[in-house]
C-alpha positions as semicolon CSV with decimal commas, in nm:
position;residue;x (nm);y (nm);z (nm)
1;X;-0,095;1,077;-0,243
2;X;0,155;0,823;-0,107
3;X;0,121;0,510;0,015
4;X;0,450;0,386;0,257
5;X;0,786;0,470;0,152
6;X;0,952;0,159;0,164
7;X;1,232;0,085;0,436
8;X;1,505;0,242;0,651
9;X;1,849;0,034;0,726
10;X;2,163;0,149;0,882
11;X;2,290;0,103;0,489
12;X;2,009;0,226;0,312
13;X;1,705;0,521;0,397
14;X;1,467;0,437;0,065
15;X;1,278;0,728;0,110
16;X;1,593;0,925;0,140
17;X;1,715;0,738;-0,165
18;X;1,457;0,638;-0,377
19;X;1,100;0,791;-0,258
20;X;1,205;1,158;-0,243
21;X;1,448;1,152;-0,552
22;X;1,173;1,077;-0,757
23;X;0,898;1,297;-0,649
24;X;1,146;1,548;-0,685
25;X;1,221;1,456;-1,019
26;X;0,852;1,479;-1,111
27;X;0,808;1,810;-0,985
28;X;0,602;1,719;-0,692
29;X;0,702;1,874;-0,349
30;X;0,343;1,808;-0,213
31;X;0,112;1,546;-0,118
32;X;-0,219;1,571;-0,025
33;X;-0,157;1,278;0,200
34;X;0,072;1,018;0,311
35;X;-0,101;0,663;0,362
36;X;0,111;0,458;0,603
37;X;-0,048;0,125;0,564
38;X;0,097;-0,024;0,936
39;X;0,425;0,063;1,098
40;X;0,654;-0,231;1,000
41;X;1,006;-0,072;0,902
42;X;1,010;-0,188;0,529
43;X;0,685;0,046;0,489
44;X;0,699;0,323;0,740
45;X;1,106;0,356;0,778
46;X;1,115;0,587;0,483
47;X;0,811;0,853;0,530
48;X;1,082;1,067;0,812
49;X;1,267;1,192;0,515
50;X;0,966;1,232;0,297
51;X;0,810;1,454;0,576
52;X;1,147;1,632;0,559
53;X;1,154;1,719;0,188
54;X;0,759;1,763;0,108
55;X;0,514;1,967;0,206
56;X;0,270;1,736;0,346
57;X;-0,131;1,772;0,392
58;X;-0,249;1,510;0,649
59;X;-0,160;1,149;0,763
60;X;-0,332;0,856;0,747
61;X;-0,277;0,571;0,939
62;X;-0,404;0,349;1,204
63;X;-0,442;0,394;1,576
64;X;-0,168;0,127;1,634
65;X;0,052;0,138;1,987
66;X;0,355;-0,014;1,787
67;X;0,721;0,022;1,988
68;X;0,876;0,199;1,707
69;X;1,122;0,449;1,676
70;X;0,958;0,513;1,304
71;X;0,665;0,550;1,459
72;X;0,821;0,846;1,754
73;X;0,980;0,961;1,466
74;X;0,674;1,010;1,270
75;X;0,470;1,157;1,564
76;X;0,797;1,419;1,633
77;X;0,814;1,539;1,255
78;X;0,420;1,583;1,217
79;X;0,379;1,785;1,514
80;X;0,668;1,980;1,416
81;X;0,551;2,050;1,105
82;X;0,116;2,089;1,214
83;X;0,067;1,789;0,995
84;X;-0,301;1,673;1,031
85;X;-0,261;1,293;1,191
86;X;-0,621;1,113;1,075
87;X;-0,662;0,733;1,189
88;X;-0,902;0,570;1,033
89;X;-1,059;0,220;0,958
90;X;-1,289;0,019;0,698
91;X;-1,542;0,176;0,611
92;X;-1,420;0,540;0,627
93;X;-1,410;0,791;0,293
94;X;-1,163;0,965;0,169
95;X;-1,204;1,258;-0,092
96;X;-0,931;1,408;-0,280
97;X;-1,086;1,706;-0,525
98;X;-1,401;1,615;-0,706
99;X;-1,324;1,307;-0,927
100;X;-1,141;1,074;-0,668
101;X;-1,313;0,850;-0,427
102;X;-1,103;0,662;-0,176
103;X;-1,276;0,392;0,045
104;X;-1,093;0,248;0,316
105;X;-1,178;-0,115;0,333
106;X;-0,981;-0,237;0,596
107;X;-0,868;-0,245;0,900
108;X;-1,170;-0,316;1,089
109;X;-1,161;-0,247;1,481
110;X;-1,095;-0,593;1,586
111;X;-0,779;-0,686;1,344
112;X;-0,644;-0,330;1,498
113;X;-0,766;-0,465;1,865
114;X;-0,565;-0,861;1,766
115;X;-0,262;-0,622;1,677
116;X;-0,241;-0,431;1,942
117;X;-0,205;-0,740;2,210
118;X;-0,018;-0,940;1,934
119;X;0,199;-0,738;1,715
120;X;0,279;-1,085;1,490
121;X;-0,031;-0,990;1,373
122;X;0,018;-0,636;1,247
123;X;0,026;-0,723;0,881
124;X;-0,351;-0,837;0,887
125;X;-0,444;-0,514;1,044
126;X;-0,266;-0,336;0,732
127;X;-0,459;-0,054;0,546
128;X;-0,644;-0,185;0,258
129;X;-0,737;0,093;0,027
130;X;-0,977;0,133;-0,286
131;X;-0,926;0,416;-0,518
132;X;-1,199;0,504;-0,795
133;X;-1,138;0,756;-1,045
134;X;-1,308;0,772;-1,378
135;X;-1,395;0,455;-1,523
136;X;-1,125;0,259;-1,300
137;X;-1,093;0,172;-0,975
138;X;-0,687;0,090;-0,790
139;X;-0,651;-0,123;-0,500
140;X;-0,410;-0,121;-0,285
141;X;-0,340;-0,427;-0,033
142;X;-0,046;-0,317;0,212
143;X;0,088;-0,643;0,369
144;X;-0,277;-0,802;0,421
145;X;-0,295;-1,184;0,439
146;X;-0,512;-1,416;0,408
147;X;-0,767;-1,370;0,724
148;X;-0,798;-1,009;0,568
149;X;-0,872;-1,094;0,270
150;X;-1,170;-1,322;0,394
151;X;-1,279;-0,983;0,578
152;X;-1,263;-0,788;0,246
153;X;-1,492;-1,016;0,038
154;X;-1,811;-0,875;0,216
155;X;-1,763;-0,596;-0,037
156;X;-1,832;-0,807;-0,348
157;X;-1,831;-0,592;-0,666
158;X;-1,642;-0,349;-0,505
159;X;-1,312;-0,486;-0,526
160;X;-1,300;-0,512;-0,834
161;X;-0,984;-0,326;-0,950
162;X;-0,814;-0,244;-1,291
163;X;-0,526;-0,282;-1,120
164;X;-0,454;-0,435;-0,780
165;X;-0,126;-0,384;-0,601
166;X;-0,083;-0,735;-0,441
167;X;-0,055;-0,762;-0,033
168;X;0,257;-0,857;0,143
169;X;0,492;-0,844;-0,179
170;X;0,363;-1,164;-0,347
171;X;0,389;-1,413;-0,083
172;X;0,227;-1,753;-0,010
173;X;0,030;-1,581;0,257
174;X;-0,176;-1,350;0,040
175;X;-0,401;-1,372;-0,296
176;X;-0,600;-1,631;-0,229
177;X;-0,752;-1,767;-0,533
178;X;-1,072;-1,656;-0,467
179;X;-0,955;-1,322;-0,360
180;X;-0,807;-1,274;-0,681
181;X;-1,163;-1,333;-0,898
182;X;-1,323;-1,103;-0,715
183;X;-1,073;-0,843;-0,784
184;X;-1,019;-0,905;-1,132
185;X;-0,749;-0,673;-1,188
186;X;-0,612;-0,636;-1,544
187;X;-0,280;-0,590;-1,363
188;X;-0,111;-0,694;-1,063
189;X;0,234;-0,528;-0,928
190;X;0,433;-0,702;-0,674
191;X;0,665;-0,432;-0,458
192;X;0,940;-0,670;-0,385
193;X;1,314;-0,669;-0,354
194;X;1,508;-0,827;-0,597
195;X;1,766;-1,127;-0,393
196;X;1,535;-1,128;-0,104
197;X;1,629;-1,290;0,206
198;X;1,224;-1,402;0,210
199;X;1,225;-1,547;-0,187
200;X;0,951;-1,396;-0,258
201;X;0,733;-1,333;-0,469
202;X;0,595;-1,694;-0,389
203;X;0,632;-1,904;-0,722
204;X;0,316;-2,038;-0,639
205;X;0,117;-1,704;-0,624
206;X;0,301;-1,616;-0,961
207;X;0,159;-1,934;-1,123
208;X;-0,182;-1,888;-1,036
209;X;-0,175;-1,502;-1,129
210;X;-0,045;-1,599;-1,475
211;X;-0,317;-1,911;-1,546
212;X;-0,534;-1,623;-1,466
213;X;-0,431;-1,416;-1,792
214;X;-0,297;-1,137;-1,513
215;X;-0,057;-0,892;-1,644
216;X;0,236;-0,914;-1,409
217;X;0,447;-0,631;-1,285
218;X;0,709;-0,680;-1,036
219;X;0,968;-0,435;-0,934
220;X;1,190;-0,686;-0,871
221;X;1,214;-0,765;-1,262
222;X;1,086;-0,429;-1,410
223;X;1,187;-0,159;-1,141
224;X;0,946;0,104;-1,085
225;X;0,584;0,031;-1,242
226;X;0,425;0,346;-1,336
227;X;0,062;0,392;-1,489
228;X;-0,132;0,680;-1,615
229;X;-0,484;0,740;-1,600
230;X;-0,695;1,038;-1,759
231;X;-1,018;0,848;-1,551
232;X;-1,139;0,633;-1,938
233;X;-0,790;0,508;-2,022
234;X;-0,514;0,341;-1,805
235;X;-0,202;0,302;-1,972
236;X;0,149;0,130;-1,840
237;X;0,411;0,353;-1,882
238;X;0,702;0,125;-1,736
């Protein structure tokens, strides 16, 4: 499973470069699915050459109507290709094989509705996605923000996460304090570019995660994070 595939510049295709380089390296020239969490470039621009180079399952996404040529793009190669195109929204279940539960937990109907007629507000209507295998659960934030989170805390125990990739790369926006203790998470990765035009992660945000005893990984710093689970142990493996 895949979740975005970072972004596509005139200078640099990251799923070109980075995504599909190492899949290929890990022997993996399937996926189940590919999880495009909303159609902003630095997420969706590299899942084109991913779609090119793996045989790919189904699509998950949101209905958005987004002006993107990602997004045409996207639509051109999966009906090229008979790739299954599912939308879905909080609440919705996800099952890959017998041991993995997914729960989508967000978008609900009207943060995709407030998108739609504003698209400044696309990164609250990201795809927020639980994953519970074993004894551990994974969450995954996209680029939700604050108002999301707010949504998400209806869940209560549920979020609660081993390990919780943080929303919108770390930034001032996102992990609100009380967001973050009802997660939990034993670990928290921060997808962000190292030199960013943004400076992010937000020093802030990094403060309170460490007061919180929260093992940091950012890719920034430490590249790619990688983790192995067998569903009882979860071990960092970079």
């Amino acid at each position: 499973i895949l979740i975005d595939a970072g972004d596509c510049t005139e200078y640099n295709d990251y799923g070109e470069r980075v995504v599909v380089p190492f899949l290929q390296r890990n022997g993996i020239d399937h996926l189940n699915a590919v999880i495009i969490t909303h159609p902003h470039s630095d997420h969706i621009g590299g899942i084109p050459a991913v779609l090119k180079q793996c045989r790919v399952d189904r699509i998950i996404r949101t209905p958005f109507e987004y002006p993107s040529p990602f997004c045409r793009c996207v639509d051109s190669l999966a009906a090229s290709k008979q790739i299954i195109c599912q939308n879905v929204s909080a609440g919705d279940t996800l099952f890959f094989g017998s041991d993995v539960l997914c729960l989508v937990m967000h978008p609900t109907p009207p943060f995709v509705q407030r998108a739609n007629q504003n698209p400044h507000l696309l990164n609250d209507a990201s795809i927020v996605i639980a994953f519970y295998y074993g004894q551990h659960a994974f969450l995954f934030a996209g680029d939700a923000e604050i108002e999301s989170e707010r949504a998400l805390m209806r869940y209560g125990p549920l979020l609660r996460s081993d390990l919780l990739k943080v929303g919108h790369h770390g930034s001032i926006t996102d992990s609100s304090e009380s967001f973050i203790d009802s997660v939990r998470p034993g670990y928290a990765v921060i997808s962000v570019g190292a030199f960013n035009r943004f400076g992010l992660p937000s020093t802030k945000r990094m403060a309170m995660l460490n007061n919180k005893n929260i093992k940091l990984v950012r890719t920034d710093r430490n590249g790619a994070a990688q983790f192995f689970s067998d569903g009882r142990h979860l071990t960092r493996l970079r």
